[in-house]
Short mmCIF file of C-alpha atoms in Angstrom, two decimals:
data_model
loop_
_atom_site.label_atom_id
_atom_site.label_comp_id
_atom_site.label_asym_id
_atom_site.label_seq_id
_atom_site.Cartn_x
_atom_site.Cartn_y
_atom_site.Cartn_z
CA MET A 12 -1.86 142.24 -30.24
CA ALA A 13 1.78 141.39 -28.56
CA MET A 14 2.45 138.73 -26.48
CA GLY A 15 5.59 137.48 -24.36
CA ASN A 16 6.75 134.97 -21.54
CA ALA A 17 5.68 135.96 -18.50
CA GLY A 18 8.50 136.75 -15.97
CA ALA A 19 8.17 133.62 -14.26
CA ALA A 20 11.31 132.05 -12.47
CA ALA A 21 12.87 129.01 -11.01
CA ASP A 22 11.59 128.29 -6.89
CA GLY A 23 8.51 130.62 -8.10
CA LEU A 24 4.88 129.12 -6.92
CA VAL A 25 2.16 128.78 -9.35
CA ALA A 26 -1.17 128.94 -7.52
CA GLY A 27 0.28 128.24 -4.43
CA ARG A 28 1.03 124.80 -4.99
CA TYR A 29 3.27 124.04 -7.89
CA ARG A 30 6.87 125.41 -7.72
CA LEU A 31 8.64 125.78 -10.81
CA GLN A 32 12.35 123.84 -11.23
CA ASP A 33 13.46 123.96 -14.48
CA VAL A 34 12.58 124.84 -18.12
CA VAL A 35 12.36 121.89 -19.85
CA HIS A 36 11.35 123.92 -23.24
CA ARG A 37 10.58 127.17 -24.75
CA GLU A 38 8.70 128.34 -27.64
CA VAL A 39 7.25 131.75 -28.71
CA ASN A 40 4.76 132.73 -25.72
CA CYS A 41 5.23 128.99 -24.18
CA VAL A 42 7.18 127.93 -21.56
CA CYS A 43 7.14 124.30 -20.42
CA TRP A 44 8.52 123.78 -16.53
CA TYR A 45 9.50 120.84 -14.65
CA ALA A 46 7.84 121.61 -11.54
CA GLU A 47 6.87 120.31 -8.16
CA ASP A 48 3.24 119.60 -6.53
CA ILE A 49 4.08 120.30 -3.08
CA GLU A 50 0.71 119.09 -1.89
CA TYR A 51 1.31 115.93 -3.10
CA ALA A 52 5.14 115.81 -3.52
CA ARG A 53 4.91 114.66 -7.12
CA PRO A 54 6.79 116.03 -10.23
CA ARG A 55 4.62 117.41 -12.55
CA LEU A 56 5.14 119.43 -15.95
CA VAL A 57 3.49 122.57 -16.14
CA THR A 58 3.08 124.69 -19.21
CA GLN A 59 3.16 128.41 -19.38
CA THR A 60 1.08 130.06 -22.56
CA GLN A 61 1.18 133.72 -22.26
CA LEU A 62 -2.18 135.43 -23.17
CA PRO A 63 -2.77 138.80 -24.65
CA ALA A 64 -2.31 141.68 -22.53
CA ASP A 65 -5.70 142.66 -23.19
CA GLU A 66 -7.23 139.70 -22.32
CA GLY A 67 -9.93 139.72 -19.74
CA ALA A 68 -10.67 137.83 -16.84
CA GLU A 69 -13.62 136.28 -18.30
CA SER A 70 -12.34 135.21 -21.96
CA ALA A 71 -9.60 133.92 -19.52
CA ARG A 72 -11.58 131.84 -17.76
CA ARG A 73 -13.48 130.41 -20.46
CA THR A 74 -9.47 129.20 -21.60
CA VAL A 75 -9.11 127.43 -18.71
CA ALA A 76 -12.40 125.91 -18.86
CA ARG A 77 -12.11 124.85 -22.68
CA ILE A 78 -8.51 123.29 -21.70
CA LEU A 79 -10.08 121.38 -18.93
CA ARG A 80 -12.82 119.90 -21.10
CA VAL A 81 -11.31 119.54 -24.78
CA SER A 82 -8.13 117.58 -22.64
CA ASP A 83 -10.45 115.30 -21.02
CA SER A 84 -12.54 114.54 -24.01
CA VAL A 85 -9.68 113.84 -26.01
CA GLY A 86 -7.94 112.24 -23.42
CA LEU A 87 -10.78 109.12 -23.01
CA LEU A 88 -10.39 108.52 -26.48
CA ARG A 89 -6.19 108.07 -26.71
CA PRO A 90 -5.44 107.80 -22.84
CA ALA A 91 -2.25 106.41 -23.71
CA GLY A 92 -1.51 109.30 -26.35
CA VAL A 93 -2.90 113.02 -24.57
CA ALA A 94 -1.25 114.24 -21.40
CA THR A 95 -3.47 113.86 -18.27
CA VAL A 96 -4.23 117.42 -17.05
CA ILE A 97 -4.29 118.23 -13.48
CA ASP A 98 -5.18 120.90 -13.40
CA VAL A 99 -5.35 124.70 -15.06
CA VAL A 100 -4.76 128.10 -13.58
CA GLU A 101 -5.14 131.67 -15.00
CA GLU A 102 -2.71 133.79 -13.35
CA ALA A 103 -0.16 136.49 -13.79
CA GLY A 104 -1.22 136.99 -17.75
CA ALA A 105 -0.72 133.84 -18.20
CA VAL A 106 -2.39 130.05 -18.62
CA TRP A 107 -0.74 127.39 -16.73
CA THR A 108 -1.56 124.33 -17.81
CA VAL A 109 -0.38 121.25 -14.98
CA VAL A 110 0.14 117.71 -16.29
CA GLU A 111 0.72 114.58 -15.33
CA TRP A 112 5.25 113.95 -15.25
CA ILE A 113 5.88 112.19 -18.70
CA ASP A 114 8.60 109.85 -18.96
CA GLY A 115 10.42 111.24 -21.89
CA MET A 116 11.26 114.39 -23.85
CA PRO A 117 9.66 117.17 -25.92
CA LEU A 118 10.42 116.88 -29.77
CA GLY A 119 12.22 120.20 -29.97
CA GLU A 120 14.68 119.28 -27.12
CA LEU A 121 15.28 115.67 -28.65
CA LEU A 122 16.42 117.23 -31.74
CA ASN A 123 18.20 120.04 -29.89
CA GLN A 124 20.30 117.05 -28.88
CA GLN A 125 20.09 114.65 -31.60
CA GLY A 126 20.29 116.77 -34.68
CA ALA A 127 18.25 115.68 -37.63
CA PHE A 128 16.52 112.50 -37.98
CA HIS A 129 16.40 109.57 -40.06
CA HIS A 130 13.53 109.02 -42.28
CA VAL A 131 11.69 105.89 -40.93
CA ARG A 132 11.94 106.93 -37.13
CA ALA A 133 10.41 110.49 -38.44
CA ALA A 134 7.89 108.66 -39.69
CA ARG A 135 7.26 106.43 -36.56
CA ILE A 136 6.79 109.57 -34.99
CA GLY A 137 4.17 110.64 -37.32
CA LEU A 138 2.47 107.55 -37.15
CA ASP A 139 2.01 108.48 -33.19
CA ILE A 140 1.07 111.75 -33.88
CA LEU A 141 -1.93 110.79 -36.47
CA ASP A 142 -2.99 108.33 -33.83
CA VAL A 143 -4.23 111.20 -32.03
CA LEU A 144 -4.66 113.66 -34.35
CA GLU A 145 -7.54 110.93 -36.16
CA ALA A 146 -9.13 110.08 -33.23
CA ALA A 147 -9.69 113.54 -31.88
CA HIS A 148 -10.64 114.86 -35.25
CA GLY A 149 -13.54 112.07 -35.32
CA GLU A 150 -14.72 113.78 -32.17
CA GLY A 151 -14.94 117.34 -33.89
CA VAL A 152 -11.85 118.31 -32.11
CA VAL A 153 -8.97 120.23 -33.49
CA HIS A 154 -5.62 120.20 -31.32
CA GLY A 155 -4.68 124.17 -33.30
CA GLU A 156 -1.09 124.25 -31.40
CA LEU A 157 0.69 121.47 -32.43
CA SER A 158 4.14 122.30 -32.73
CA LEU A 159 7.64 120.49 -31.50
CA GLY A 160 7.09 121.39 -27.67
CA GLN A 161 3.83 119.82 -27.36
CA VAL A 162 4.58 116.31 -28.71
CA PHE A 163 6.87 114.53 -25.97
CA VAL A 164 8.43 111.24 -27.01
CA ARG A 165 8.24 108.94 -24.59
CA ASP A 166 11.65 106.34 -23.40
CA GLN A 167 9.97 103.08 -24.20
CA GLY A 168 8.07 104.49 -27.66
CA GLY A 169 4.91 106.41 -28.62
CA VAL A 170 4.46 110.02 -27.85
CA VAL A 171 2.08 111.64 -25.86
CA LEU A 172 0.35 115.19 -27.27
CA THR A 173 0.09 118.38 -24.97
CA GLY A 174 -1.70 121.62 -25.58
CA PHE A 175 -5.27 120.53 -26.66
CA GLY A 176 -7.62 123.05 -25.98
CA LEU A 177 -5.65 126.48 -26.02
CA ALA A 178 -6.55 127.05 -30.05
CA GLY A 179 -9.30 129.55 -30.80
CA THR A 180 -10.00 130.16 -27.10
CA VAL A 181 -8.45 133.79 -27.36
CA PRO A 182 -8.67 136.24 -30.51
CA PRO A 183 -5.41 135.39 -31.56
CA VAL A 184 -6.19 131.69 -33.30
CA ARG A 185 -3.29 130.24 -32.49
CA LEU A 186 -1.42 131.51 -28.93
CA GLY A 187 1.93 129.81 -29.38
CA ALA A 188 4.39 128.58 -32.27
CA PRO A 189 4.11 130.63 -35.01
CA LEU A 190 7.07 128.85 -36.99
CA TYR A 191 3.85 125.65 -37.01
CA ALA A 192 0.60 127.85 -37.89
CA ALA A 193 -1.39 126.66 -40.71
CA PRO A 194 -1.26 129.84 -43.46
CA GLU A 195 -5.30 129.62 -42.87
CA GLN A 196 -4.04 130.40 -39.31
CA ALA A 197 -1.87 132.53 -40.41
CA ARG A 198 -4.28 134.61 -42.00
CA GLY A 199 -6.41 134.75 -38.35
CA GLY A 200 -8.85 132.28 -39.54
CA PRO A 201 -9.73 129.20 -37.50
CA GLY A 202 -7.82 125.78 -37.69
CA GLY A 203 -9.47 122.85 -38.65
CA PRO A 204 -8.55 119.38 -38.89
CA ALA A 205 -6.71 120.22 -42.21
CA ALA A 206 -4.53 122.61 -40.13
CA ASP A 207 -3.54 120.00 -37.75
CA LEU A 208 -2.42 118.21 -40.95
CA TRP A 209 0.19 121.07 -41.85
CA ALA A 210 1.26 121.22 -38.46
CA LEU A 211 2.19 117.46 -38.81
CA GLY A 212 3.87 118.20 -42.13
CA ALA A 213 5.85 121.02 -40.26
CA LEU A 214 6.87 118.58 -37.82
CA LEU A 215 7.84 116.29 -40.24
CA TYR A 216 9.88 118.59 -42.37
CA THR A 217 11.95 119.35 -38.96
CA MET A 218 12.77 116.26 -38.20
CA THR A 219 14.00 115.13 -41.51
CA GLU A 220 15.79 118.44 -42.25
CA GLY A 221 16.78 119.68 -38.73
CA ARG A 222 15.06 122.91 -39.15
CA PRO A 223 11.37 124.12 -39.69
CA PRO A 224 10.00 125.14 -43.36
CA PHE A 225 9.77 128.33 -42.91
CA ARG A 226 12.29 130.65 -40.98
CA ASP A 227 11.39 132.47 -37.86
CA ARG A 228 11.22 136.25 -38.44
CA GLY A 229 11.63 137.45 -34.77
CA ARG A 230 8.16 138.90 -34.72
CA PRO A 231 4.66 136.37 -35.45
CA GLU A 232 3.11 138.77 -37.52
CA ALA A 233 6.25 138.50 -39.96
CA THR A 234 6.61 134.99 -39.57
CA PHE A 235 3.00 133.85 -40.40
CA LYS A 236 3.11 136.90 -43.45
CA ALA A 237 6.18 134.43 -44.66
CA ILE A 238 4.25 131.22 -44.18
CA GLU A 239 1.28 132.66 -45.66
CA ARG A 240 2.95 133.89 -49.13
CA LEU A 241 6.48 132.30 -49.23
CA PRO A 242 7.18 128.76 -51.23
CA LEU A 243 7.90 126.19 -49.22
CA ARG A 244 12.12 125.26 -48.75
CA THR A 245 12.15 121.94 -50.71
CA PRO A 246 13.09 119.15 -48.62
CA VAL A 247 16.55 117.62 -49.16
CA LYS A 248 16.97 115.16 -46.40
CA ALA A 249 13.48 113.67 -46.34
CA GLY A 250 14.04 110.69 -48.40
CA PRO A 251 10.71 108.71 -49.56
CA LEU A 252 8.99 111.04 -46.61
CA ALA A 253 9.14 113.83 -49.32
CA ARG A 254 6.54 113.61 -51.18
CA THR A 255 4.04 113.40 -48.19
CA VAL A 256 5.69 116.67 -46.32
CA GLN A 257 4.85 118.63 -49.62
CA GLY A 258 1.53 117.29 -49.98
CA LEU A 259 0.69 118.20 -46.46
CA LEU A 260 2.52 121.56 -46.43
CA ARG A 261 0.33 123.25 -49.42
CA LYS A 262 -0.88 126.23 -48.78
CA SER A 263 -5.12 125.65 -49.44
CA PRO A 264 -6.15 123.51 -47.00
CA GLY A 265 -8.35 121.87 -49.71
CA GLU A 266 -5.12 120.45 -51.87
CA ARG A 267 -3.77 119.27 -48.78
CA ILE A 268 -3.37 115.61 -48.83
CA THR A 269 -5.60 113.65 -46.16
CA ALA A 270 -5.10 111.65 -43.13
CA PRO A 271 -5.61 108.16 -44.84
CA VAL A 272 -3.25 109.09 -47.77
CA VAL A 273 -0.85 110.27 -44.77
CA ARG A 274 -1.03 107.22 -42.78
CA GLU A 275 -0.71 104.99 -46.09
CA ALA A 276 2.60 106.65 -46.71
CA LEU A 277 4.30 106.89 -43.60
CA ALA A 278 3.42 103.42 -42.87
CA ARG A 279 5.23 102.42 -45.92
CA VAL A 280 8.16 104.45 -44.78
CA VAL A 281 7.93 102.15 -41.78
CA SER A 282 7.55 98.74 -42.61
CA ASP A 283 9.31 98.46 -46.13
CA ASP A 284 12.83 97.89 -45.62
CA GLN A 285 14.68 96.93 -49.07
CA GLU A 286 17.19 94.18 -47.10
CA GLY A 287 14.03 92.69 -45.20
CA VAL A 288 16.01 93.64 -41.62
CA GLN A 289 15.32 96.69 -39.76
CA HIS A 290 18.51 98.01 -38.58
CA THR A 291 19.24 100.00 -35.19
CA VAL A 292 21.74 102.44 -33.83
CA THR A 293 21.97 102.55 -30.33
CA THR A 294 22.43 105.94 -28.30
CA SER A 295 23.21 107.42 -25.12
CA ARG A 296 20.36 107.64 -22.75
CA LEU A 297 20.89 111.32 -21.86
CA SER A 298 18.84 112.49 -18.67
CA LEU A 299 16.96 115.91 -19.19
CA GLY A 300 19.14 116.68 -16.12
CA HIS A 301 22.06 117.31 -18.64
CA LEU A 302 19.57 119.81 -20.59
CA VAL A 303 18.64 122.26 -17.68
CA GLY A 304 21.93 121.76 -15.69
CA GLY A 305 22.29 121.89 -12.55
CA ASP A 306 22.34 119.76 -9.05
CA ARG A 307 18.24 119.94 -9.06
CA GLY A 308 18.54 118.38 -12.66
CA SER A 309 20.79 115.22 -11.91
CA ARG A 310 19.27 114.37 -9.07
CA ARG A 311 16.04 113.66 -11.83
CA ALA A 312 18.31 112.01 -14.36
CA GLY A 313 16.77 108.32 -13.96
CA ARG A 314 12.81 109.96 -14.67
CA LEU A 315 14.03 112.10 -17.02
CA ALA A 316 15.66 109.56 -19.68
CA LEU A 317 15.93 110.32 -23.50
CA VAL A 318 14.28 108.38 -26.12
CA GLY A 319 17.39 105.25 -26.55
CA ALA A 320 17.46 103.61 -30.02
CA ALA A 321 16.72 105.43 -33.17
CA VAL A 322 15.22 102.94 -35.85
CA VAL A 323 16.89 102.83 -39.19
CA ALA A 324 15.13 101.58 -42.36
CA VAL A 325 14.95 101.94 -46.24
CA ALA A 326 11.67 102.98 -46.82
CA VAL A 327 9.85 102.92 -50.25
CA THR A 328 9.66 106.55 -51.98
CA VAL A 329 5.86 107.77 -51.77
CA THR A 330 5.22 107.27 -55.93
CA ALA A 331 2.83 109.81 -57.95
CA LEU A 332 -0.10 108.07 -59.74
CA ALA A 333 0.84 106.95 -62.99
CA THR A 334 -0.26 109.49 -65.76
CA ALA A 335 1.64 112.35 -67.85
CA GLY A 336 0.99 115.57 -68.97
CA ASP A 337 -1.28 116.42 -72.31
CA GLY A 338 0.34 115.55 -75.50
CA ALA A 339 3.57 114.09 -73.73
CA PRO A 340 5.81 111.61 -74.54
CA GLU A 341 4.85 108.91 -72.08
CA ASP A 342 6.98 106.39 -70.55
CA SER A 343 5.22 103.04 -70.52
CA SER A 344 7.81 101.66 -67.72
CA ALA A 345 6.21 103.81 -65.06
CA GLY A 346 2.57 102.41 -65.90
CA ARG A 347 1.36 105.42 -67.63
CA ALA A 348 -0.94 105.32 -70.78
CA SER A 349 -2.17 107.94 -73.29
CA ALA A 350 -4.24 107.73 -76.51
CA SER A 351 -4.19 109.43 -79.95
CA ARG A 352 -4.25 113.48 -79.10
CA THR A 353 -8.19 114.66 -79.57
CA PRO A 354 -9.40 117.82 -77.64
CA ALA A 355 -10.21 115.59 -74.93
CA ASP A 356 -7.19 113.43 -75.13
CA ALA A 357 -5.74 115.26 -71.80
CA ASP A 358 -5.13 112.37 -69.41
CA GLY A 359 -4.80 112.52 -66.05
CA PRO A 360 -4.87 111.68 -62.55
CA SER A 361 -5.29 108.01 -62.23
CA VAL A 362 -8.91 107.12 -60.56
CA PRO A 363 -9.90 104.40 -58.66
CA PRO A 364 -13.02 102.45 -58.94
CA ILE A 365 -16.28 102.83 -56.98
CA ARG A 366 -16.52 100.88 -53.90
CA SER A 367 -19.86 101.98 -52.11
CA SER A 368 -22.77 103.63 -52.81
CA GLU A 369 -22.08 106.47 -50.64
CA PRO A 370 -22.12 110.03 -52.36
CA ALA A 371 -18.90 111.76 -53.36
CA ALA A 372 -17.54 115.28 -52.08
CA PRO A 373 -18.80 118.08 -54.46
CA SER A 374 -16.79 119.16 -57.61
CA PRO A 375 -15.37 122.08 -58.14
CA SER A 376 -16.93 125.15 -60.54
CA GLY A 377 -20.38 123.92 -60.19
CA SER A 378 -19.39 120.52 -62.06
CA PRO A 379 -21.76 117.57 -60.84
CA SER A 380 -20.61 115.26 -58.36
CA ALA A 381 -21.00 112.07 -58.32
CA SER A 382 -24.20 110.62 -56.79
CA PRO A 383 -25.15 106.60 -56.20
CA SER A 384 -25.20 104.65 -59.27
CA PRO A 385 -28.02 102.76 -60.61
CA SER A 386 -28.22 99.62 -59.99
CA ALA A 387 -29.37 98.22 -62.97
CA PRO A 388 -29.85 99.87 -66.60
CA GLY A 389 -33.16 100.05 -65.94
CA GLY A 390 -32.50 103.10 -63.54
CA LEU A 391 -30.84 104.72 -66.37
CA PRO A 392 -31.97 108.13 -68.13
CA ASP A 393 -33.68 107.53 -71.06
CA GLY A 394 -31.01 107.71 -74.11
CA PHE A 395 -28.18 106.46 -72.39
CA ARG A 396 -26.98 102.52 -72.27
CA VAL A 397 -24.44 100.66 -70.18
CA TYR A 398 -21.16 99.98 -71.79
CA ASP A 399 -19.38 96.98 -70.58
CA ALA A 400 -15.66 97.34 -72.04
CA PRO A 401 -13.59 94.22 -72.26
CA GLU A 402 -10.88 96.33 -70.66
CA GLY A 403 -12.06 96.16 -67.06
CA PHE A 404 -15.31 98.78 -66.55
CA SER A 405 -18.36 99.71 -67.28
CA VAL A 406 -20.31 102.78 -68.29
CA ALA A 407 -23.79 104.68 -69.12
CA LEU A 408 -22.61 106.63 -72.63
CA PRO A 409 -25.32 108.25 -74.58
CA ASP A 410 -26.83 106.03 -77.40
CA GLY A 411 -24.33 105.93 -80.38
CA TRP A 412 -21.29 106.43 -78.04
CA GLU A 413 -18.49 103.89 -79.25
CA PRO A 414 -14.68 103.52 -78.12
CA VAL A 415 -12.55 106.03 -80.47
CA SER A 416 -9.40 105.49 -80.00
CA THR A 417 -7.93 102.61 -77.56
CA ARG A 418 -4.25 102.41 -76.00
CA ARG A 419 -2.60 99.59 -74.09
CA GLU A 420 0.63 99.66 -72.59
CA ASP A 421 2.45 97.51 -69.53
CA ARG A 422 -0.11 97.70 -66.80
CA ALA A 423 -2.09 100.75 -67.98
CA TYR A 424 -4.68 101.62 -70.86
CA ARG A 425 -6.44 104.54 -71.88
CA VAL A 426 -10.07 104.33 -73.70
CA VAL A 427 -11.58 107.50 -75.27
CA PHE A 428 -15.33 107.64 -76.40
CA GLY A 429 -17.43 109.50 -78.60
CA THR A 430 -19.09 110.01 -82.21
CA GLU A 431 -18.43 111.45 -85.27
CA ASP A 432 -20.72 113.95 -85.34
CA ASP A 433 -20.07 115.09 -81.15
CA PRO A 434 -17.56 117.17 -79.93
CA ARG A 435 -17.89 115.97 -76.81
CA SER A 436 -15.67 113.17 -75.53
CA LEU A 437 -14.78 110.95 -72.55
CA ALA A 438 -11.49 109.48 -71.67
CA VAL A 439 -10.98 106.37 -69.18
CA THR A 440 -7.50 106.02 -67.77
CA TYR A 441 -6.53 103.07 -65.98
CA SER A 442 -2.64 102.68 -64.07
CA ALA A 443 -1.80 99.70 -62.23
CA SER A 444 1.27 101.89 -61.16
CA ALA A 445 -0.40 104.46 -58.81
CA GLY A 446 0.64 106.27 -55.99
CA ALA A 447 -0.55 107.66 -52.84
CA ASP A 448 -1.73 111.40 -53.45
CA PRO A 449 -4.09 112.13 -56.70
CA VAL A 450 -3.96 116.05 -55.88
CA ALA A 451 0.01 115.37 -56.42
CA VAL A 452 -0.49 113.91 -59.70
CA TRP A 453 -2.85 116.31 -61.39
CA ARG A 454 -0.19 118.95 -59.92
CA ASP A 455 3.05 117.44 -60.64
CA ASP A 456 2.44 114.84 -62.84
CA VAL A 457 -0.48 116.30 -65.57
CA GLU A 458 -0.31 119.90 -65.55
CA PRO A 459 3.15 120.48 -66.55
CA GLY A 460 2.41 118.56 -69.71
CA LEU A 461 -0.99 120.76 -70.05
CA GLN A 462 0.91 124.13 -69.47
CA ARG A 463 2.85 123.38 -73.19
CA ARG A 464 -0.47 123.45 -74.69
CA SER A 465 -1.84 126.40 -76.35
CA GLY A 466 -4.36 128.60 -74.06
CA TYR A 467 -4.11 126.54 -71.38
CA ASP A 468 -6.08 127.86 -68.20
CA ARG A 469 -6.37 126.15 -64.94
CA LEU A 470 -10.69 126.76 -63.93
CA GLY A 471 -9.54 126.74 -59.97
CA GLY A 472 -7.55 124.86 -57.40
CA ILE A 473 -6.83 121.15 -57.50
CA THR A 474 -9.22 119.83 -54.82
CA ALA A 475 -8.90 116.64 -52.62
CA THR A 476 -12.44 115.21 -52.14
CA THR A 477 -13.56 111.24 -52.15
CA TYR A 478 -15.59 109.25 -55.18
CA GLN A 479 -17.65 106.92 -53.82
CA GLY A 480 -15.33 106.13 -50.70
CA TYR A 481 -12.17 106.19 -52.21
CA GLU A 482 -9.24 109.21 -52.22
CA ALA A 483 -9.61 111.20 -55.61
CA ALA A 484 -8.92 114.96 -56.93
CA ASP A 485 -10.37 117.15 -59.12
CA MET A 486 -9.45 119.97 -61.65
CA GLU A 487 -10.75 121.52 -64.51
CA TRP A 488 -8.96 123.47 -67.16
CA LEU A 489 -9.57 124.82 -70.23
CA VAL A 490 -7.28 125.16 -73.52
CA ASP A 491 -7.21 125.68 -77.32
CA ALA A 492 -7.69 122.93 -79.58
CA GLN A 493 -7.86 123.05 -83.69
CA GLY A 494 -9.70 126.11 -82.99
CA THR A 495 -11.57 125.56 -80.06
CA ARG A 496 -11.86 126.83 -76.51
CA VAL A 497 -12.74 123.29 -74.68
CA ARG A 498 -13.20 122.89 -71.35
CA THR A 499 -12.36 119.54 -69.18
CA PHE A 500 -13.42 118.07 -65.84
CA GLY A 501 -10.88 115.31 -64.36
CA ARG A 502 -11.35 113.09 -61.52
CA GLY A 503 -8.96 110.71 -60.30
CA PHE A 504 -9.36 108.32 -57.79
CA LEU A 505 -7.62 105.52 -56.08
CA LEU A 506 -8.57 101.75 -55.64
CA GLY A 507 -5.39 100.69 -53.60
CA GLY A 508 -2.93 98.46 -54.54
CA GLY A 509 -1.54 100.91 -56.72
CA ARG A 510 -4.81 100.59 -59.13
CA SER A 511 -6.47 103.93 -60.15
CA PHE A 512 -8.65 105.22 -62.56
CA SER A 513 -9.24 108.89 -63.95
CA LEU A 514 -12.41 110.26 -65.79
CA ARG A 515 -11.78 112.92 -68.43
CA TRP A 516 -14.93 114.87 -69.62
CA THR A 517 -14.06 117.86 -72.32
CA THR A 518 -16.56 119.80 -74.09
CA PRO A 519 -17.16 123.03 -76.16
CA ALA A 520 -16.19 125.92 -73.34
CA GLU A 521 -19.57 127.49 -74.68
CA ASP A 522 -21.94 124.51 -73.67
CA TRP A 523 -19.86 123.54 -70.57
CA THR A 524 -23.47 124.70 -68.25
CA GLY A 525 -25.88 123.24 -71.02
CA ALA A 526 -28.61 121.49 -69.35
CA GLY A 527 -27.40 118.16 -71.83
CA ASN A 528 -23.80 118.48 -71.16
CA GLN A 529 -23.96 118.63 -67.53
CA ARG A 530 -26.95 115.50 -67.68
CA VAL A 531 -24.16 113.28 -69.57
CA LEU A 532 -21.73 114.31 -66.90
CA ARG A 533 -23.76 113.85 -63.90
CA THR A 534 -24.46 110.39 -65.50
CA VAL A 535 -20.86 109.04 -66.71
CA LEU A 536 -19.73 110.15 -62.58
CA ASP A 537 -23.01 108.12 -61.51
CA THR A 538 -22.69 105.05 -63.47
CA PHE A 539 -18.97 104.14 -63.70
CA ARG A 540 -17.77 101.16 -62.31
CA PRO A 541 -14.45 99.09 -62.45
CA SER A 542 -14.72 95.36 -62.77
CA SER A 543 -14.62 93.38 -59.78
CA SER A 544 -11.13 91.52 -60.74
#
């Protein structure tokens, strides 16, 4: 279903009212114009979005109505961050969205003029974008079309987003800017909040690297296929933003880092300066008239200035959760803990304590999810007792279970529980040097070590979840241990302030689905508590 930019030209009239003047920014199927509202003699921004050639009149009307409705609702939530829509018109095979003039510059044009941004400046813009997206997502609204042309950077700081309401109005889930489509959109599926986070990651990548994460293949279909299938080009200029960008640009929506994790990482980059000083670099204020050229552009120099000063600061790297791969040497200086190599002794992502009694998200592969923990031992299933560990946590264990190995290192420890006559085990790992992304820990820090073990096979994906209010990630795998095929469920969660816990439950694979095994695992997840200290 081919689409292309309609043949609009300068001095043309849209809806008999908006006189097109100059192109402000151009993307695939989307052109943003400077225009004059001749009815009120005021400047406007008019975005021309080309519709598919076979789009019917009724569908076009629904598109117009959706843009008005969604833009109004999001604008009420973040009035300073969302462009005020004046009018939406369907004309000449395109939707024309008219918004109030924005004192600023499209992010794409800003990059064209100034080149790649310092990572601190990119993080500031990313936080501003995230503010708007989170407000929209909280009301069930997805942007779905986020790109360089939909983000305007204000002269005096902050951003304004345009383009709300376009996504999902016509059969192509994404109408414009295929370079910023998430893989699930590239496959033709709907774009949820995770797709907006992907687009945010792609924008951060472009701001710091000076190029998008994937190359434009000339045709949207070819570009979509590349996004869906090709690996990400590793960011080399993003500095401490690199891990955040990579976490946002994971192919699977379930594995992408969540908005709170992104916020924490970006805020660190903005606020942390090793010298304690915020450095600035003064830049000239170029008018948009210099971009579009001509006498008309020169007359508008005052109201179309670029963002002035670029903020440069030294930021703190987003660190990984302090864990290591199974059976691999561990660095105590990094706060990693390990125990003796039993079949259950594959240490995993750090896991944080339970903060509230809200249920956790479902676990993968049919494993039990954490439900509200009993408030007293009287609420425990028969055959369990609460073990209060001197290391700083408590958990309900089957009668007779005790610590079988304990290892302590600087700012970390690990305790393995079990009995001599039971092949199952529980490993609890604590670290005070955790990073901001539990999914990345399983994938980047733990799995490489597991892959060296005999018969390693991960079951499903690494799933981002919550564990009673905390950011968490789940992973399951099989390995061969002393002639037995064993299966492990791991959950890592973040307590905040660099602290984390991980829980690993390991049992012979043939016994995994047994009611007794699932009962113990569910009880462990329900009752684990870190100490208040």
